[in-house]
Short mmCIF file of C-alpha atoms and ligand atoms in Angstrom, two decimals:
data_model
loop_
_atom_site.label_atom_id
_atom_site.label_comp_id
_atom_site.label_asym_id
_atom_site.label_seq_id
_atom_site.Cartn_x
_atom_site.Cartn_y
_atom_site.Cartn_z
CA UNK G 1 0.17 -0.06 -0.05
CA UNK G 2 1.29 3.56 -0.91
CA UNK G 3 0.91 6.13 1.88
CA UNK G 4 -1.50 8.90 0.82
CA UNK G 5 0.46 12.03 0.17
CA UNK G 6 -2.53 14.34 -0.22
CA UNK G 7 -6.14 14.20 1.17
CA UNK G 8 -9.04 16.75 1.53
CA UNK G 9 -11.75 15.89 3.89
CA UNK G 10 -15.31 17.68 3.01
CA UNK G 11 -13.29 20.74 1.71
CA UNK G 12 -15.57 23.72 0.90
CA UNK G 13 -15.14 27.22 -0.73
CA UNK G 14 -17.98 29.36 -0.83
CA UNK G 15 -17.62 32.72 -2.40
CA UNK G 16 -20.43 35.37 -1.01
CA UNK G 17 -21.07 37.71 -3.62
CA UNK G 18 -23.97 39.98 -4.54
CA UNK G 19 -25.58 37.29 -6.83
CA UNK G 20 -25.94 34.92 -3.71
CA UNK G 21 -23.40 32.29 -2.23
CA UNK G 22 -21.42 30.80 -5.02
CA UNK G 23 -20.58 26.94 -3.89
CA UNK G 24 -17.28 26.79 -5.81
CA UNK G 25 -16.04 23.72 -3.95
CA UNK G 26 -18.53 21.79 -1.85
CA UNK G 27 -17.48 19.21 0.32
CA UNK G 28 -14.91 17.51 -1.80
CA UNK G 29 -13.28 14.27 -0.57
CA UNK G 30 -10.32 13.23 -2.63
CA UNK G 31 -7.07 11.49 -1.82
CA UNK G 32 -4.10 10.65 -3.71
CA UNK G 33 -1.22 8.13 -2.90
CA UNK G 34 2.28 9.35 -3.24
CA UNK G 35 3.94 9.15 -6.30
CA UNK G 36 0.72 9.10 -8.64
CA UNK G 37 -1.72 11.58 -10.46
CA UNK G 38 -5.21 12.49 -9.88
CA UNK G 39 -6.98 13.92 -12.97
CA UNK G 40 -9.66 16.63 -11.90
CA UNK G 41 -11.62 17.14 -14.86
CA UNK G 42 -14.91 19.42 -15.67
CA UNK G 43 -16.10 22.12 -17.45
CA UNK G 44 -15.04 25.67 -17.03
CA UNK G 45 -16.73 27.21 -13.78
CA UNK G 46 -16.86 23.71 -11.95
CA UNK G 47 -14.41 24.89 -9.34
CA UNK G 48 -11.17 23.11 -10.41
CA UNK G 49 -8.74 26.12 -10.06
CA UNK G 50 -10.46 26.97 -6.66
CA UNK G 51 -9.86 23.32 -5.43
CA UNK G 52 -6.17 23.55 -6.37
CA UNK G 53 -5.88 27.09 -5.08
CA UNK G 54 -7.51 26.00 -1.56
CA UNK G 55 -5.26 22.77 -1.39
CA UNK G 56 -1.98 24.92 -1.38
CA UNK G 57 -3.86 27.50 0.93
CA UNK G 58 -3.69 30.15 -1.69
CA UNK G 59 -6.84 31.26 -0.92
CA UNK G 60 -8.56 30.26 2.56
CA UNK G 61 -10.76 27.43 2.59
CA UNK G 62 -14.44 27.80 4.18
CA UNK G 63 -14.39 24.58 5.84
CA UNK G 64 -13.04 21.19 5.68
CA UNK G 65 -9.34 19.84 5.97
CA UNK G 66 -6.27 19.16 3.73
CA UNK G 67 -3.95 16.56 5.03
CA UNK G 68 -0.14 16.84 3.22
CA UNK G 69 1.46 13.65 4.39
CA UNK G 70 -0.89 13.04 7.14
CA UNK G 71 -0.77 16.87 8.53
CA UNK G 72 -3.55 18.83 8.22
CA UNK G 73 -2.25 22.41 6.85
CA UNK G 74 -4.97 24.46 7.85
CA UNK G 75 -4.34 24.00 11.25
CA UNK G 76 -2.60 26.79 13.09
CA UNK G 77 1.06 26.19 14.34
CA UNK G 78 1.66 23.87 11.44
CA UNK G 79 4.99 24.87 9.69
CA UNK G 80 3.18 26.76 6.61
CA UNK G 81 6.76 27.39 5.03
CA UNK G 82 7.63 23.86 5.00
CA UNK G 83 4.29 23.13 3.45
CA UNK G 84 4.30 25.99 0.84
CA UNK G 85 7.95 24.77 -0.26
CA UNK G 86 7.01 21.24 -0.79
CA UNK G 87 3.42 21.80 -2.70
CA UNK G 88 4.02 24.00 -5.51
CA UNK G 89 1.70 25.01 -8.80
CA UNK G 90 2.05 25.13 -12.60
CA UNK G 91 -0.24 27.51 -14.31
CA UNK G 92 -2.14 27.33 -17.34
CA UNK G 93 -0.53 30.20 -18.95
CA UNK G 94 2.91 30.61 -18.83
CA UNK G 95 3.36 33.76 -20.50
CA UNK G 96 1.05 35.97 -17.98
CA UNK G 97 2.59 34.06 -15.17
CA UNK G 98 6.21 34.97 -15.91
CA UNK G 99 7.58 38.53 -15.47
CA UNK G 100 8.60 39.78 -18.88
CA UNK G 101 11.72 41.52 -17.56
CA UNK G 102 13.47 38.80 -16.35
CA UNK G 103 15.83 36.33 -17.72
CA UNK G 104 14.98 32.59 -17.80
CA UNK G 105 17.44 32.44 -15.22
CA UNK G 106 16.19 34.58 -13.10
CA UNK G 107 12.47 33.79 -13.47
CA UNK G 108 13.84 30.04 -12.53
CA UNK G 109 16.05 31.27 -9.62
CA UNK G 110 13.29 33.15 -8.21
CA UNK G 111 11.58 30.59 -6.02
CA UNK G 112 15.00 30.01 -4.66
CA UNK G 113 15.78 33.55 -3.74
CA UNK G 114 12.28 34.03 -2.14
CA UNK G 115 13.02 30.90 0.19
CA UNK G 116 16.51 32.02 0.63
CA UNK G 117 17.50 28.47 -0.45
CA UNK G 118 21.50 28.27 -0.21
CA UNK G 119 24.40 30.75 -1.49
CA UNK G 120 24.45 32.21 -4.98
CA UNK G 121 26.63 29.49 -6.32
CA UNK G 122 24.23 26.59 -4.90
CA UNK G 123 21.33 28.44 -6.57
CA UNK G 124 23.25 28.64 -10.04
CA UNK G 125 23.99 25.10 -9.89
CA UNK G 126 20.45 24.05 -9.02
CA UNK G 127 19.01 26.24 -11.77
CA UNK G 128 21.31 24.92 -14.32
CA UNK G 129 20.45 21.34 -13.19
CA UNK G 130 16.51 22.16 -13.45
CA UNK G 131 16.77 23.58 -16.56
CA UNK G 132 18.76 20.39 -17.87
CA UNK G 133 15.91 18.32 -16.45
CA UNK G 134 13.23 20.35 -18.21
CA UNK G 135 14.81 20.22 -21.51
CA UNK G 136 16.15 24.04 -21.68
CA UNK G 137 19.31 24.36 -23.36
CA UNK G 138 22.06 26.35 -21.27
CA UNK G 139 22.32 29.21 -23.60
CA UNK G 140 18.47 30.03 -23.12
CA UNK G 141 19.78 31.22 -19.63
CA UNK G 142 19.74 34.82 -20.68
CA UNK G 143 16.99 34.64 -23.02
CA UNK G 144 13.62 36.64 -21.92
CA UNK G 145 10.13 34.79 -22.25
CA UNK G 146 8.95 36.64 -25.27
CA UNK G 147 12.01 35.39 -27.40
CA UNK G 148 10.57 31.61 -26.60
CA UNK G 149 7.67 29.64 -28.00
CA UNK G 150 4.67 28.37 -25.92
CA UNK G 151 6.17 24.94 -24.97
CA UNK G 152 9.63 26.39 -23.97
CA UNK G 153 7.67 29.16 -21.56
CA UNK G 154 5.92 26.41 -20.04
CA UNK G 155 9.13 24.28 -19.40
CA UNK G 156 10.18 27.57 -17.22
CA UNK G 157 6.92 27.07 -15.57
CA UNK G 158 7.78 23.52 -14.79
CA UNK G 159 11.50 24.24 -13.86
CA UNK G 160 10.15 27.03 -11.39
CA UNK G 161 7.91 24.36 -9.32
CA UNK G 162 10.45 21.76 -9.73
CA UNK G 163 13.46 23.89 -8.39
CA UNK G 164 11.79 24.07 -5.01
CA UNK G 165 11.95 20.04 -4.92
CA UNK G 166 8.18 19.54 -4.30
CA UNK G 167 6.59 16.46 -3.36
CA UNK G 168 3.19 17.36 -4.54
CA UNK G 169 2.39 19.98 -7.57
CA UNK G 170 -0.91 21.17 -8.62
CA UNK G 171 -0.99 21.18 -12.25
CA UNK G 172 -3.86 23.90 -13.58
CA UNK G 173 -4.43 23.05 -17.04
CA UNK G 174 -0.39 23.33 -17.89
CA UNK G 175 -1.21 22.43 -21.62
CA UNK G 176 -4.26 23.93 -22.41
CA UNK G 177 -2.53 26.92 -24.04
CA UNK G 178 -0.31 24.99 -26.14
CA UNK G 179 -0.53 23.12 -29.47
CA UNK G 180 -1.44 19.29 -29.44
CA UNK G 181 1.87 18.30 -30.85
CA UNK G 182 3.81 20.38 -27.80
CA UNK G 183 1.05 19.11 -25.16
CA UNK G 184 2.62 15.69 -25.81
CA UNK G 185 6.00 17.03 -24.92
CA UNK G 186 5.18 18.46 -21.97
CA UNK G 187 3.05 15.87 -20.50
CA UNK G 188 5.94 13.47 -21.41
CA UNK G 189 8.46 15.62 -19.54
CA UNK G 190 6.24 15.92 -16.52
CA UNK G 191 5.69 12.04 -16.22
CA UNK G 192 9.39 11.32 -16.68
CA UNK G 193 9.93 13.92 -13.80
CA UNK G 194 7.36 12.05 -12.01
CA UNK G 195 8.94 9.06 -11.98
CA UNK G 196 12.38 10.01 -11.24
CA UNK G 197 11.11 12.09 -8.39
CA UNK G 198 8.29 10.23 -7.01
CA UNK G 199 6.46 13.61 -7.21
CA UNK G 200 2.43 13.43 -6.69
CA UNK G 201 0.29 15.48 -9.09
CA UNK G 202 -2.91 16.88 -9.14
CA UNK G 203 -3.72 17.43 -12.63
CA UNK G 204 -6.81 19.93 -13.78
CA UNK G 205 -7.77 20.19 -17.06
CA UNK G 206 -11.23 20.48 -19.07
CA UNK G 207 -10.18 18.03 -21.53
CA UNK G 208 -10.26 14.41 -20.78
CA UNK G 209 -8.02 13.37 -23.68
CA UNK G 210 -5.34 15.33 -21.83
CA UNK G 211 -5.45 13.30 -18.51
CA UNK G 212 -5.80 10.20 -20.35
CA UNK G 213 -2.22 9.12 -20.31
CA UNK G 214 -1.31 10.92 -17.17
CA UNK G 215 -3.43 10.27 -14.59
CA UNK G 216 -3.65 6.78 -12.33
CA UNK G 217 -7.18 8.16 -11.24
CA UNK G 218 -9.71 10.72 -11.95
CA UNK G 219 -12.24 13.13 -10.42
CA UNK G 220 -15.08 14.61 -12.54
CA UNK G 221 -16.15 17.62 -10.89
CA UNK G 222 -19.72 19.16 -11.86
CA UNK G 223 -20.82 22.58 -10.11
CA UNK G 224 -18.37 22.37 -7.22
CA UNK G 225 -19.10 18.53 -6.46
CA UNK G 226 -17.00 15.71 -7.42
CA UNK G 227 -19.56 13.44 -9.17
CA UNK G 228 -17.32 10.48 -9.87
CA UNK G 229 -14.22 9.01 -8.78
CA UNK G 230 -12.37 6.04 -10.45
CA UNK G 231 -9.17 4.50 -11.57
CA UNK G 232 -8.32 5.91 -15.01
CA UNK G 233 -8.95 2.89 -16.87
CA UNK G 234 -12.37 2.27 -15.20
CA UNK G 235 -13.43 5.24 -15.89
CA UNK G 236 -12.68 5.62 -19.35
CA UNK G 237 -14.16 2.00 -20.19
CA UNK G 238 -16.97 1.92 -17.88
CA UNK G 239 -18.11 5.17 -16.93
CA UNK G 240 -21.14 4.85 -14.46
CA UNK G 241 -22.53 8.60 -14.21
CA UNK G 242 -24.20 10.17 -17.13
CA UNK G 243 -22.32 13.29 -16.91
CA UNK G 244 -19.11 11.43 -17.31
CA UNK G 245 -20.34 9.32 -20.47
CA UNK G 246 -21.47 12.82 -22.02
CA UNK G 247 -18.15 14.35 -21.31
CA UNK G 248 -16.49 11.40 -22.61
CA UNK G 249 -18.40 11.10 -25.76
CA UNK G 250 -17.28 14.88 -26.50
CA UNK G 251 -13.86 13.88 -26.36
CA UNK G 252 -12.62 15.05 -30.01
CA UNK G 253 -11.89 12.32 -31.96
CA UNK G 254 -8.69 12.67 -34.41
CA UNK G 255 -10.42 11.36 -37.44
CA UNK G 256 -12.54 14.32 -38.83
CA UNK G 257 -15.07 11.98 -40.68
CA UNK G 258 -15.75 10.30 -37.11
CA UNK G 259 -15.65 13.27 -35.28
CA UNK G 260 -19.04 14.70 -36.17
CA UNK G 261 -20.73 11.48 -35.72
CA UNK G 262 -19.63 10.62 -32.21
CA UNK G 263 -19.42 13.85 -30.92
CA UNK G 264 -22.34 13.99 -28.63
CA UNK G 265 -22.98 17.05 -27.00
CA UNK G 266 -24.25 17.61 -23.94
CA UNK G 267 -27.90 19.18 -23.76
CA UNK G 268 -29.13 22.15 -21.61
CA UNK G 269 -27.20 25.02 -20.08
CA UNK G 270 -24.92 24.51 -17.04
CA UNK G 271 -26.85 26.03 -14.23
CA UNK G 272 -24.70 28.05 -12.03
CA UNK G 273 -23.11 27.07 -8.44
CA UNK G 274 -24.81 30.03 -6.97
CA UNK G 275 -27.37 28.86 -4.20
CA UNK G 276 -27.83 25.63 -5.73
CA UNK G 277 -30.82 23.48 -5.02
CA UNK G 278 -30.67 20.31 -3.06
CA UNK G 279 -29.77 17.27 -5.18
CA UNK G 280 -28.14 16.43 -8.26
CA UNK G 281 -26.71 19.44 -9.75
CA UNK G 282 -26.49 18.00 -13.22
CA UNK G 283 -30.26 16.67 -13.28
CA UNK G 284 -31.73 19.89 -15.42
CA UNK G 285 -29.18 18.54 -18.19
CA UNK G 286 -29.69 15.03 -17.52
CA UNK G 287 -31.66 12.58 -19.78
CA UNK G 288 -32.17 10.11 -17.11
CA UNK G 289 -33.55 12.48 -14.45
CA UNK G 290 -36.64 11.59 -12.25
CA UNK G 291 -38.04 13.58 -8.95
CA UNK G 292 -35.85 11.24 -7.07
CA UNK G 293 -32.64 12.90 -8.26
CA UNK G 294 -33.92 15.91 -6.31
CA UNK G 295 -33.50 14.13 -2.75
CA UNK G 296 -31.29 16.38 -0.74
CA UNK G 297 -29.54 13.08 0.83
CA UNK G 298 -27.72 12.28 -2.57
CA UNK G 299 -24.31 11.65 -1.75
CA UNK G 300 -21.25 9.59 -3.20
CA UNK G 301 -22.05 5.73 -3.30
CA UNK G 302 -19.70 2.86 -4.16
CA UNK G 303 -20.28 1.24 -7.38
CA UNK G 304 -16.87 -0.87 -7.79
CA UNK G 305 -13.93 -1.00 -6.45
CA UNK G 306 -12.43 2.47 -5.53
CA UNK G 307 -15.27 3.69 -8.02
CA UNK G 308 -17.73 6.22 -6.65
CA UNK G 309 -20.50 8.36 -8.09
CA UNK G 310 -23.06 10.83 -7.05
CA UNK G 311 -25.93 9.69 -8.92
CA UNK G 312 -29.14 7.71 -8.23
CA UNK G 313 -29.26 6.36 -11.99
CA UNK G 314 -25.78 5.07 -12.42
CA UNK G 315 -25.16 3.70 -16.19
CA UNK G 316 -24.70 -0.04 -16.80
N1 ADP A 1 -12.77 35.27 -6.25
C1 ADP A 1 -14.01 34.96 -6.70
N2 ADP A 1 -15.28 35.58 -6.18
C2 ADP A 1 -16.64 34.77 -6.51
N3 ADP A 1 -16.67 33.72 -7.29
C3 ADP A 1 -15.40 33.27 -7.72
C4 ADP A 1 -14.08 33.70 -7.28
N4 ADP A 1 -13.36 32.62 -8.02
C5 ADP A 1 -14.02 31.90 -8.81
N5 ADP A 1 -15.48 32.03 -8.64
C6 ADP A 1 -16.63 31.44 -9.14
O1 ADP A 1 -16.55 30.20 -8.86
C7 ADP A 1 -16.38 29.21 -9.42
C8 ADP A 1 -15.69 28.15 -9.72
O2 ADP A 1 -14.47 28.72 -10.51
P1 ADP A 1 -13.20 28.37 -11.06
O3 ADP A 1 -12.54 27.25 -9.70
O4 ADP A 1 -12.15 29.25 -12.06
O5 ADP A 1 -13.50 27.14 -11.89
P2 ADP A 1 -12.70 26.18 -13.19
O6 ADP A 1 -11.25 26.34 -12.65
O7 ADP A 1 -13.39 24.96 -13.36
O8 ADP A 1 -12.98 27.08 -14.47
C9 ADP A 1 -17.30 29.87 -10.88
O9 ADP A 1 -18.57 29.95 -10.98
C10 ADP A 1 -16.43 31.27 -10.59
O10 ADP A 1 -17.27 32.20 -10.93
MG1 MG A 2 -9.90 26.91 -13.89
#
């Protein structure tokens, strides 16, 4: 049995807005074994980034627990600096998250400087080693982000996370802004690094095809809630929640002729996570919905080994 590196227990993040309370993350329970990747998938606005930010304590959770290596990071008196170094994030858009006036070397060295990690010579050595790891040629040390293509810029993003020697990394749509061919290179890099260093990832994406190779397990989110959680192979082969099924059938298929036939779009509007009605949040769009779906007691139920769904009409 691998140990659990990251666990959320009833994690909640509500935003109090003038339109009502946004249930961005609503009682999310997830756990990720050490060295594995949990893919977190769902449409825009379902709470993926908010979940990632809460886990890293970049924004305060409303309630619940975040256990990193068994310790609740939200408890006061915890060594928050330690957690911050061991938990890192890679953002979607490397361009907007990198200071355009800094060289590649300085961008990668910055987290080390901020945390006063080692002497100047040690920092230089670390930055050079990480540049090699992520496939940035030494000559690029003096380049600026605008001189690089999207793939190289995201390699800087990966390097900035890795230079802190993290145990856990939240990857928030790290390849969504890149061309498909470049996406594969970055995903391969991330998988190689995981194998070498045993890093644990939470990999956030709106695109199921992106997490197909990198994930060990997948959590599907809908309007703040996890609606299906399963090992990757199981989720792709036997989705049990109608929303997952719909998402899967919307995965673009490379052959353009088949694409139009097999692309079955989900009907209906995404309702908002503002003051949600009790019961299933997907019911208004679900072809199988019955009055039973609006029962307030709808929770996650076990439908197989490590396979849970939030649905009263599981698919066969
Ligand atoms: N600071 C905020 N204030 C109010 N609402 C927010 C804030 N941040 C996010 N939200 C809302 O929370 C929900 C989840 O957003 P987000 O986590 O960004 O989703 P995703 O990353 O899945 O696209 C959305 O309805 C969004 O509008
Ligand atoms: Mg997001």
